[in-house]
mmCIF file with all atom_site columns, C-alpha atoms in Angstrom:
data_model
loop_
_atom_site.group_PDB
_atom_site.id
_atom_site.type_symbol
_atom_site.label_atom_id
_atom_site.label_alt_id
_atom_site.label_comp_id
_atom_site.label_asym_id
_atom_site.label_entity_id
_atom_site.label_seq_id
_atom_site.pdbx_PDB_ins_code
_atom_site.Cartn_x
_atom_site.Cartn_y
_atom_site.Cartn_z
_atom_site.occupancy
_atom_site.B_iso_or_equiv
_atom_site.pdbx_formal_charge
_atom_site.auth_seq_id
_atom_site.auth_comp_id
_atom_site.auth_asym_id
_atom_site.auth_atom_id
_atom_site.pdbx_PDB_model_num
ATOM 1   C CA . UNK A 1 1   ? 8.721   25.183  4.748   1.00 0.00 ? 1256 UNK A CA 1
ATOM 2   C CA . UNK A 1 2   ? 11.379  23.524  2.547   1.00 0.00 ? 1257 UNK A CA 1
ATOM 3   C CA . UNK A 1 3   ? 13.881  22.901  5.387   1.00 0.00 ? 1258 UNK A CA 1
ATOM 4   C CA . UNK A 1 4   ? 11.165  21.048  7.302   1.00 0.00 ? 1259 UNK A CA 1
ATOM 5   C CA . UNK A 1 5   ? 10.294  18.955  4.266   1.00 0.00 ? 1260 UNK A CA 1
ATOM 6   C CA . UNK A 1 6   ? 13.945  18.121  3.665   1.00 0.00 ? 1261 UNK A CA 1
ATOM 7   C CA . UNK A 1 7   ? 14.503  17.205  7.313   1.00 0.00 ? 1262 UNK A CA 1
ATOM 8   C CA . UNK A 1 8   ? 11.370  15.033  7.316   1.00 0.00 ? 1263 UNK A CA 1
ATOM 9   C CA . UNK A 1 9   ? 12.617  13.189  4.220   1.00 0.00 ? 1264 UNK A CA 1
ATOM 10  C CA . UNK A 1 10  ? 16.013  12.641  5.849   1.00 0.00 ? 1265 UNK A CA 1
ATOM 11  C CA . UNK A 1 11  ? 14.407  11.335  9.038   1.00 0.00 ? 1266 UNK A CA 1
ATOM 12  C CA . UNK A 1 12  ? 12.199  8.971   7.028   1.00 0.00 ? 1267 UNK A CA 1
ATOM 13  C CA . UNK A 1 13  ? 15.213  7.614   5.143   1.00 0.00 ? 1268 UNK A CA 1
ATOM 14  C CA . UNK A 1 14  ? 16.972  7.008   8.464   1.00 0.00 ? 1269 UNK A CA 1
ATOM 15  C CA . UNK A 1 15  ? 13.961  5.098   9.812   1.00 0.00 ? 1270 UNK A CA 1
ATOM 16  C CA . UNK A 1 16  ? 12.985  7.820   12.270  1.00 0.00 ? 1271 UNK A CA 1
ATOM 17  C CA . UNK A 1 17  ? 9.304   7.587   11.387  1.00 0.00 ? 1272 UNK A CA 1
ATOM 18  C CA . UNK A 1 18  ? 7.932   9.475   14.384  1.00 0.00 ? 1273 UNK A CA 1
ATOM 19  C CA . UNK A 1 19  ? 10.056  12.549  13.717  1.00 0.00 ? 1274 UNK A CA 1
ATOM 20  C CA . UNK A 1 20  ? 9.244   12.510  10.019  1.00 0.00 ? 1275 UNK A CA 1
ATOM 21  C CA . UNK A 1 21  ? 5.536   12.136  10.773  1.00 0.00 ? 1276 UNK A CA 1
ATOM 22  C CA . UNK A 1 22  ? 5.568   15.107  13.159  1.00 0.00 ? 1277 UNK A CA 1
ATOM 23  C CA . UNK A 1 23  ? 7.365   17.349  10.661  1.00 0.00 ? 1278 UNK A CA 1
ATOM 24  C CA . UNK A 1 24  ? 5.182   16.395  7.716   1.00 0.00 ? 1279 UNK A CA 1
ATOM 25  C CA . UNK A 1 25  ? 2.030   16.887  9.804   1.00 0.00 ? 1280 UNK A CA 1
ATOM 26  C CA . UNK A 1 26  ? 3.328   20.326  10.791  1.00 0.00 ? 1281 UNK A CA 1
ATOM 27  C CA . UNK A 1 27  ? 3.811   21.202  7.121   1.00 0.00 ? 1282 UNK A CA 1
ATOM 28  C CA . UNK A 1 28  ? 0.230   20.123  6.343   1.00 0.00 ? 1283 UNK A CA 1
ATOM 29  C CA . UNK A 1 29  ? -1.093  22.178  9.270   1.00 0.00 ? 1284 UNK A CA 1
ATOM 30  C CA . UNK A 1 30  ? 0.868   25.172  7.985   1.00 0.00 ? 1285 UNK A CA 1
ATOM 31  C CA . UNK A 1 31  ? -0.893  24.895  4.630   1.00 0.00 ? 1286 UNK A CA 1
ATOM 32  C CA . UNK A 1 32  ? 1.368   22.996  2.257   1.00 0.00 ? 1287 UNK A CA 1
ATOM 33  C CA . UNK A 1 33  ? -0.601  21.820  -0.758  1.00 0.00 ? 1288 UNK A CA 1
ATOM 34  C CA . UNK A 1 34  ? 1.925   19.161  -1.810  1.00 0.00 ? 1289 UNK A CA 1
ATOM 35  C CA . UNK A 1 35  ? 0.029   15.846  -1.954  1.00 0.00 ? 1290 UNK A CA 1
ATOM 36  C CA . UNK A 1 36  ? 3.228   13.856  -1.422  1.00 0.00 ? 1291 UNK A CA 1
ATOM 37  C CA . UNK A 1 37  ? 3.427   15.270  2.103   1.00 0.00 ? 1292 UNK A CA 1
ATOM 38  C CA . UNK A 1 38  ? -0.020  13.848  2.863   1.00 0.00 ? 1293 UNK A CA 1
ATOM 39  C CA . UNK A 1 39  ? 1.012   10.488  1.375   1.00 0.00 ? 1294 UNK A CA 1
ATOM 40  C CA . UNK A 1 40  ? 4.187   10.473  3.460   1.00 0.00 ? 1295 UNK A CA 1
ATOM 41  C CA . UNK A 1 41  ? 2.267   11.112  6.688   1.00 0.00 ? 1296 UNK A CA 1
ATOM 42  C CA . UNK A 1 42  ? 0.220   7.998   5.905   1.00 0.00 ? 1297 UNK A CA 1
ATOM 43  C CA . UNK A 1 43  ? 3.381   6.002   5.194   1.00 0.00 ? 1298 UNK A CA 1
ATOM 44  C CA . UNK A 1 44  ? 5.065   7.079   8.423   1.00 0.00 ? 1299 UNK A CA 1
ATOM 45  C CA . UNK A 1 45  ? 2.015   6.219   10.504  1.00 0.00 ? 1300 UNK A CA 1
ATOM 46  C CA . UNK A 1 46  ? 1.674   2.853   8.765   1.00 0.00 ? 1301 UNK A CA 1
ATOM 47  C CA . UNK A 1 47  ? 5.350   2.092   9.410   1.00 0.00 ? 1302 UNK A CA 1
ATOM 48  C CA . UNK A 1 48  ? 4.810   2.493   13.163  1.00 0.00 ? 1303 UNK A CA 1
ATOM 49  C CA . UNK A 1 49  ? 1.187   1.369   13.488  1.00 0.00 ? 1304 UNK A CA 1
ATOM 50  C CA . UNK A 1 50  ? 0.637   -1.455  15.906  1.00 0.00 ? 1305 UNK A CA 1
ATOM 51  C CA . UNK A 1 51  ? -2.625  -0.331  17.442  1.00 0.00 ? 1306 UNK A CA 1
ATOM 52  C CA . UNK A 1 52  ? -5.834  -0.425  15.394  1.00 0.00 ? 1307 UNK A CA 1
ATOM 53  C CA . UNK A 1 53  ? -6.428  3.298   15.908  1.00 0.00 ? 1308 UNK A CA 1
ATOM 54  C CA . UNK A 1 54  ? -3.043  4.105   14.355  1.00 0.00 ? 1309 UNK A CA 1
ATOM 55  C CA . UNK A 1 55  ? -3.830  1.900   11.356  1.00 0.00 ? 1310 UNK A CA 1
ATOM 56  C CA . UNK A 1 56  ? -7.142  3.716   11.000  1.00 0.00 ? 1311 UNK A CA 1
ATOM 57  C CA . UNK A 1 57  ? -5.295  7.033   11.169  1.00 0.00 ? 1312 UNK A CA 1
ATOM 58  C CA . UNK A 1 58  ? -2.987  5.886   8.380   1.00 0.00 ? 1313 UNK A CA 1
ATOM 59  C CA . UNK A 1 59  ? -6.030  4.948   6.286   1.00 0.00 ? 1314 UNK A CA 1
ATOM 60  C CA . UNK A 1 60  ? -7.458  8.429   6.794   1.00 0.00 ? 1315 UNK A CA 1
ATOM 61  C CA . UNK A 1 61  ? -4.278  10.040  5.460   1.00 0.00 ? 1316 UNK A CA 1
ATOM 62  C CA . UNK A 1 62  ? -4.221  7.709   2.433   1.00 0.00 ? 1317 UNK A CA 1
ATOM 63  C CA . UNK A 1 63  ? -7.861  8.503   1.701   1.00 0.00 ? 1318 UNK A CA 1
ATOM 64  C CA . UNK A 1 64  ? -7.064  12.188  1.989   1.00 0.00 ? 1319 UNK A CA 1
ATOM 65  C CA . UNK A 1 65  ? -4.208  11.701  -0.473  1.00 0.00 ? 1320 UNK A CA 1
ATOM 66  C CA . UNK A 1 66  ? -6.293  9.705   -2.977  1.00 0.00 ? 1321 UNK A CA 1
ATOM 67  C CA . UNK A 1 67  ? -8.919  12.437  -3.107  1.00 0.00 ? 1322 UNK A CA 1
ATOM 68  C CA . UNK A 1 68  ? -6.332  15.204  -3.512  1.00 0.00 ? 1323 UNK A CA 1
ATOM 69  C CA . UNK A 1 69  ? -6.778  16.727  -6.994  1.00 0.00 ? 1324 UNK A CA 1
ATOM 70  C CA . UNK A 1 70  ? -3.034  17.091  -7.575  1.00 0.00 ? 1325 UNK A CA 1
ATOM 71  C CA . UNK A 1 71  ? -2.016  13.554  -6.594  1.00 0.00 ? 1326 UNK A CA 1
ATOM 72  C CA . UNK A 1 72  ? -0.541  11.553  -9.467  1.00 0.00 ? 1327 UNK A CA 1
ATOM 73  C CA . UNK A 1 73  ? -2.184  8.338   -10.613 1.00 0.00 ? 1328 UNK A CA 1
ATOM 74  C CA . UNK A 1 74  ? 0.880   6.118   -9.967  1.00 0.00 ? 1329 UNK A CA 1
ATOM 75  C CA . UNK A 1 75  ? 1.057   7.478   -6.421  1.00 0.00 ? 1330 UNK A CA 1
ATOM 76  C CA . UNK A 1 76  ? -2.664  6.857   -5.975  1.00 0.00 ? 1331 UNK A CA 1
ATOM 77  C CA . UNK A 1 77  ? -2.012  3.259   -7.016  1.00 0.00 ? 1332 UNK A CA 1
ATOM 78  C CA . UNK A 1 78  ? 0.681   3.022   -4.328  1.00 0.00 ? 1333 UNK A CA 1
ATOM 79  C CA . UNK A 1 79  ? -1.674  4.482   -1.718  1.00 0.00 ? 1334 UNK A CA 1
ATOM 80  C CA . UNK A 1 80  ? -4.362  1.943   -2.642  1.00 0.00 ? 1335 UNK A CA 1
ATOM 81  C CA . UNK A 1 81  ? -1.745  -0.798  -2.433  1.00 0.00 ? 1336 UNK A CA 1
ATOM 82  C CA . UNK A 1 82  ? -0.903  0.393   1.102   1.00 0.00 ? 1337 UNK A CA 1
ATOM 83  C CA . UNK A 1 83  ? -4.599  0.516   2.021   1.00 0.00 ? 1338 UNK A CA 1
ATOM 84  C CA . UNK A 1 84  ? -4.896  -3.072  0.820   1.00 0.00 ? 1339 UNK A CA 1
ATOM 85  C CA . UNK A 1 85  ? -2.010  -4.077  3.075   1.00 0.00 ? 1340 UNK A CA 1
ATOM 86  C CA . UNK A 1 86  ? -3.649  -2.383  6.056   1.00 0.00 ? 1341 UNK A CA 1
ATOM 87  C CA . UNK A 1 87  ? -6.941  -4.140  5.322   1.00 0.00 ? 1342 UNK A CA 1
ATOM 88  C CA . UNK A 1 88  ? -5.136  -7.462  5.006   1.00 0.00 ? 1343 UNK A CA 1
ATOM 89  C CA . UNK A 1 89  ? -3.305  -6.922  8.308   1.00 0.00 ? 1344 UNK A CA 1
ATOM 90  C CA . UNK A 1 90  ? -6.646  -6.181  9.953   1.00 0.00 ? 1345 UNK A CA 1
ATOM 91  C CA . UNK A 1 91  ? -8.042  -9.530  8.844   1.00 0.00 ? 1346 UNK A CA 1
ATOM 92  C CA . UNK A 1 92  ? -10.135 -8.127  5.997   1.00 0.00 ? 1347 UNK A CA 1
ATOM 93  C CA . UNK A 1 93  ? -8.789  -9.872  2.882   1.00 0.00 ? 1348 UNK A CA 1
ATOM 94  C CA . UNK A 1 94  ? -12.097 -9.153  1.115   1.00 0.00 ? 1349 UNK A CA 1
ATOM 95  C CA . UNK A 1 95  ? -11.565 -5.404  1.444   1.00 0.00 ? 1350 UNK A CA 1
ATOM 96  C CA . UNK A 1 96  ? -7.879  -5.828  0.667   1.00 0.00 ? 1351 UNK A CA 1
ATOM 97  C CA . UNK A 1 97  ? -8.878  -7.421  -2.668  1.00 0.00 ? 1352 UNK A CA 1
ATOM 98  C CA . UNK A 1 98  ? -10.923 -4.344  -3.534  1.00 0.00 ? 1353 UNK A CA 1
ATOM 99  C CA . UNK A 1 99  ? -8.030  -1.977  -2.775  1.00 0.00 ? 1354 UNK A CA 1
ATOM 100 C CA . UNK A 1 100 ? -5.503  -4.115  -4.680  1.00 0.00 ? 1355 UNK A CA 1
ATOM 101 C CA . UNK A 1 101 ? -7.863  -4.343  -7.673  1.00 0.00 ? 1356 UNK A CA 1
ATOM 102 C CA . UNK A 1 102 ? -8.276  -0.569  -7.712  1.00 0.00 ? 1357 UNK A CA 1
ATOM 103 C CA . UNK A 1 103 ? -4.493  -0.141  -7.540  1.00 0.00 ? 1358 UNK A CA 1
ATOM 104 C CA . UNK A 1 104 ? -4.157  -2.469  -10.546 1.00 0.00 ? 1359 UNK A CA 1
ATOM 105 C CA . UNK A 1 105 ? -6.838  -0.625  -12.499 1.00 0.00 ? 1360 UNK A CA 1
ATOM 106 C CA . UNK A 1 106 ? -4.754  2.522   -12.148 1.00 0.00 ? 1361 UNK A CA 1
ATOM 107 C CA . UNK A 1 107 ? -1.393  0.848   -12.687 1.00 0.00 ? 1362 UNK A CA 1
ATOM 108 C CA . UNK A 1 108 ? -1.704  -2.654  -14.221 1.00 0.00 ? 1363 UNK A CA 1
ATOM 109 C CA . UNK A 1 109 ? 2.063   -3.236  -13.971 1.00 0.00 ? 1364 UNK A CA 1
ATOM 110 C CA . UNK A 1 110 ? 2.088   -2.851  -10.171 1.00 0.00 ? 1365 UNK A CA 1
ATOM 111 C CA . UNK A 1 111 ? 3.665   -6.235  -9.382  1.00 0.00 ? 1366 UNK A CA 1
ATOM 112 C CA . UNK A 1 112 ? 3.430   -5.765  -5.626  1.00 0.00 ? 1367 UNK A CA 1
ATOM 113 C CA . UNK A 1 113 ? -0.303  -5.068  -5.795  1.00 0.00 ? 1368 UNK A CA 1
ATOM 114 C CA . UNK A 1 114 ? -0.778  -8.092  -8.064  1.00 0.00 ? 1369 UNK A CA 1
ATOM 115 C CA . UNK A 1 115 ? 1.092   -10.413 -5.690  1.00 0.00 ? 1370 UNK A CA 1
ATOM 116 C CA . UNK A 1 116 ? -0.773  -9.064  -2.673  1.00 0.00 ? 1371 UNK A CA 1
ATOM 117 C CA . UNK A 1 117 ? -4.057  -9.457  -4.527  1.00 0.00 ? 1372 UNK A CA 1
ATOM 118 C CA . UNK A 1 118 ? -3.229  -13.108 -5.214  1.00 0.00 ? 1373 UNK A CA 1
ATOM 119 C CA . UNK A 1 119 ? -2.474  -13.738 -1.540  1.00 0.00 ? 1374 UNK A CA 1
ATOM 120 C CA . UNK A 1 120 ? -5.668  -11.991 -0.422  1.00 0.00 ? 1375 UNK A CA 1
ATOM 121 C CA . UNK A 1 121 ? -7.704  -13.979 -2.969  1.00 0.00 ? 1376 UNK A CA 1
ATOM 122 C CA . UNK A 1 122 ? -6.256  -17.197 -1.558  1.00 0.00 ? 1377 UNK A CA 1
ATOM 123 C CA . UNK A 1 123 ? -7.330  -16.145 1.923   1.00 0.00 ? 1378 UNK A CA 1
ATOM 124 C CA . UNK A 1 124 ? -10.822 -15.500 0.581   1.00 0.00 ? 1379 UNK A CA 1
ATOM 125 C CA . UNK A 1 125 ? -10.792 -19.059 -0.849  1.00 0.00 ? 1380 UNK A CA 1
ATOM 126 C CA . UNK A 1 126 ? -10.991 -17.654 -4.379  1.00 0.00 ? 1381 UNK A CA 1
ATOM 127 C CA . UNK A 1 127 ? -8.293  -20.013 -5.614  1.00 0.00 ? 1382 UNK A CA 1
ATOM 128 C CA . UNK A 1 128 ? -9.023  -19.854 -9.364  1.00 0.00 ? 1383 UNK A CA 1
ATOM 129 C CA . UNK A 1 129 ? -8.697  -16.078 -9.296  1.00 0.00 ? 1384 UNK A CA 1
ATOM 130 C CA . UNK A 1 130 ? -5.534  -16.277 -7.177  1.00 0.00 ? 1385 UNK A CA 1
ATOM 131 C CA . UNK A 1 131 ? -4.017  -18.752 -9.611  1.00 0.00 ? 1386 UNK A CA 1
ATOM 132 C CA . UNK A 1 132 ? -4.837  -16.417 -12.512 1.00 0.00 ? 1387 UNK A CA 1
ATOM 133 C CA . UNK A 1 133 ? -2.965  -13.612 -10.736 1.00 0.00 ? 1388 UNK A CA 1
ATOM 134 C CA . UNK A 1 134 ? 0.068   -15.860 -10.253 1.00 0.00 ? 1389 UNK A CA 1
ATOM 135 C CA . UNK A 1 135 ? -0.083  -16.732 -13.956 1.00 0.00 ? 1390 UNK A CA 1
ATOM 136 C CA . UNK A 1 136 ? -0.107  -12.997 -14.756 1.00 0.00 ? 1391 UNK A CA 1
ATOM 137 C CA . UNK A 1 137 ? 2.966   -12.538 -12.560 1.00 0.00 ? 1392 UNK A CA 1
ATOM 138 C CA . UNK A 1 138 ? 4.743   -15.410 -14.321 1.00 0.00 ? 1393 UNK A CA 1
ATOM 139 C CA . UNK A 1 139 ? 3.910   -13.979 -17.738 1.00 0.00 ? 1394 UNK A CA 1
ATOM 140 C CA . UNK A 1 140 ? 5.976   -10.939 -16.752 1.00 0.00 ? 1395 UNK A CA 1
ATOM 141 C CA . UNK A 1 141 ? 8.686   -12.843 -14.857 1.00 0.00 ? 1396 UNK A CA 1
ATOM 142 C CA . UNK A 1 142 ? 8.893   -16.592 -15.470 1.00 0.00 ? 1397 UNK A CA 1
ATOM 143 C CA . UNK A 1 143 ? 11.641  -16.905 -12.836 1.00 0.00 ? 1398 UNK A CA 1
ATOM 144 C CA . UNK A 1 144 ? 9.433   -15.667 -9.982  1.00 0.00 ? 1399 UNK A CA 1
ATOM 145 C CA . UNK A 1 145 ? 9.894   -18.545 -7.532  1.00 0.00 ? 1400 UNK A CA 1
ATOM 146 C CA . UNK A 1 146 ? 7.185   -17.296 -5.171  1.00 0.00 ? 1401 UNK A CA 1
ATOM 147 C CA . UNK A 1 147 ? 4.535   -17.364 -7.900  1.00 0.00 ? 1402 UNK A CA 1
ATOM 148 C CA . UNK A 1 148 ? 5.581   -20.868 -8.960  1.00 0.00 ? 1403 UNK A CA 1
ATOM 149 C CA . UNK A 1 149 ? 5.469   -22.040 -5.349  1.00 0.00 ? 1404 UNK A CA 1
ATOM 150 C CA . UNK A 1 150 ? 2.041   -20.512 -4.739  1.00 0.00 ? 1405 UNK A CA 1
ATOM 151 C CA . UNK A 1 151 ? 0.625   -22.053 -7.927  1.00 0.00 ? 1406 UNK A CA 1
ATOM 152 C CA . UNK A 1 152 ? 2.015   -25.401 -6.777  1.00 0.00 ? 1407 UNK A CA 1
ATOM 153 C CA . UNK A 1 153 ? 0.351   -25.054 -3.392  1.00 0.00 ? 1408 UNK A CA 1
ATOM 154 C CA . UNK A 1 154 ? -2.992  -24.261 -5.025  1.00 0.00 ? 1409 UNK A CA 1
ATOM 155 C CA . UNK A 1 155 ? -2.570  -27.285 -7.309  1.00 0.00 ? 1410 UNK A CA 1
ATOM 156 C CA . UNK A 1 156 ? -1.807  -29.505 -4.313  1.00 0.00 ? 1411 UNK A CA 1
ATOM 157 C CA . UNK A 1 157 ? -4.879  -28.200 -2.528  1.00 0.00 ? 1412 UNK A CA 1
ATOM 158 C CA . UNK A 1 158 ? -7.041  -29.448 -5.368  1.00 0.00 ? 1413 UNK A CA 1
ATOM 159 C CA . UNK A 1 159 ? -5.131  -32.678 -5.997  1.00 0.00 ? 1414 UNK A CA 1
#
């Protein structure tokens, strides 16, 4: 099984997502219990997903990973972050907010999830909450130009 896993990782690094997906799926079908393989199948599908059914397939793999008893909490946070991105891409910023919040409950220092949460909150017209997330980002990194810009845009919106 290890040569397949190594080849899949190499293909993923080279941007050959379809090949990596096929190999990792094969390893799952052959009984590997490594939760990272399940997570990687979701990532490879998400990287190629243009059709809604492929995005839904990616979600299924992430959900499978999140419920895996051996999956680490930081990786679960990353999977929830990816679910939030899929929800956001599908025009569901409300559901994206839920996924990003869950990711932050697991890993409060997940800057990507925090930024994506702020953007999704803006799209839900929850501007005070979005601004609070940008403030949290700036408390960690005062030089974050994107957070300053977004706070400025919210301020302009409200005069």
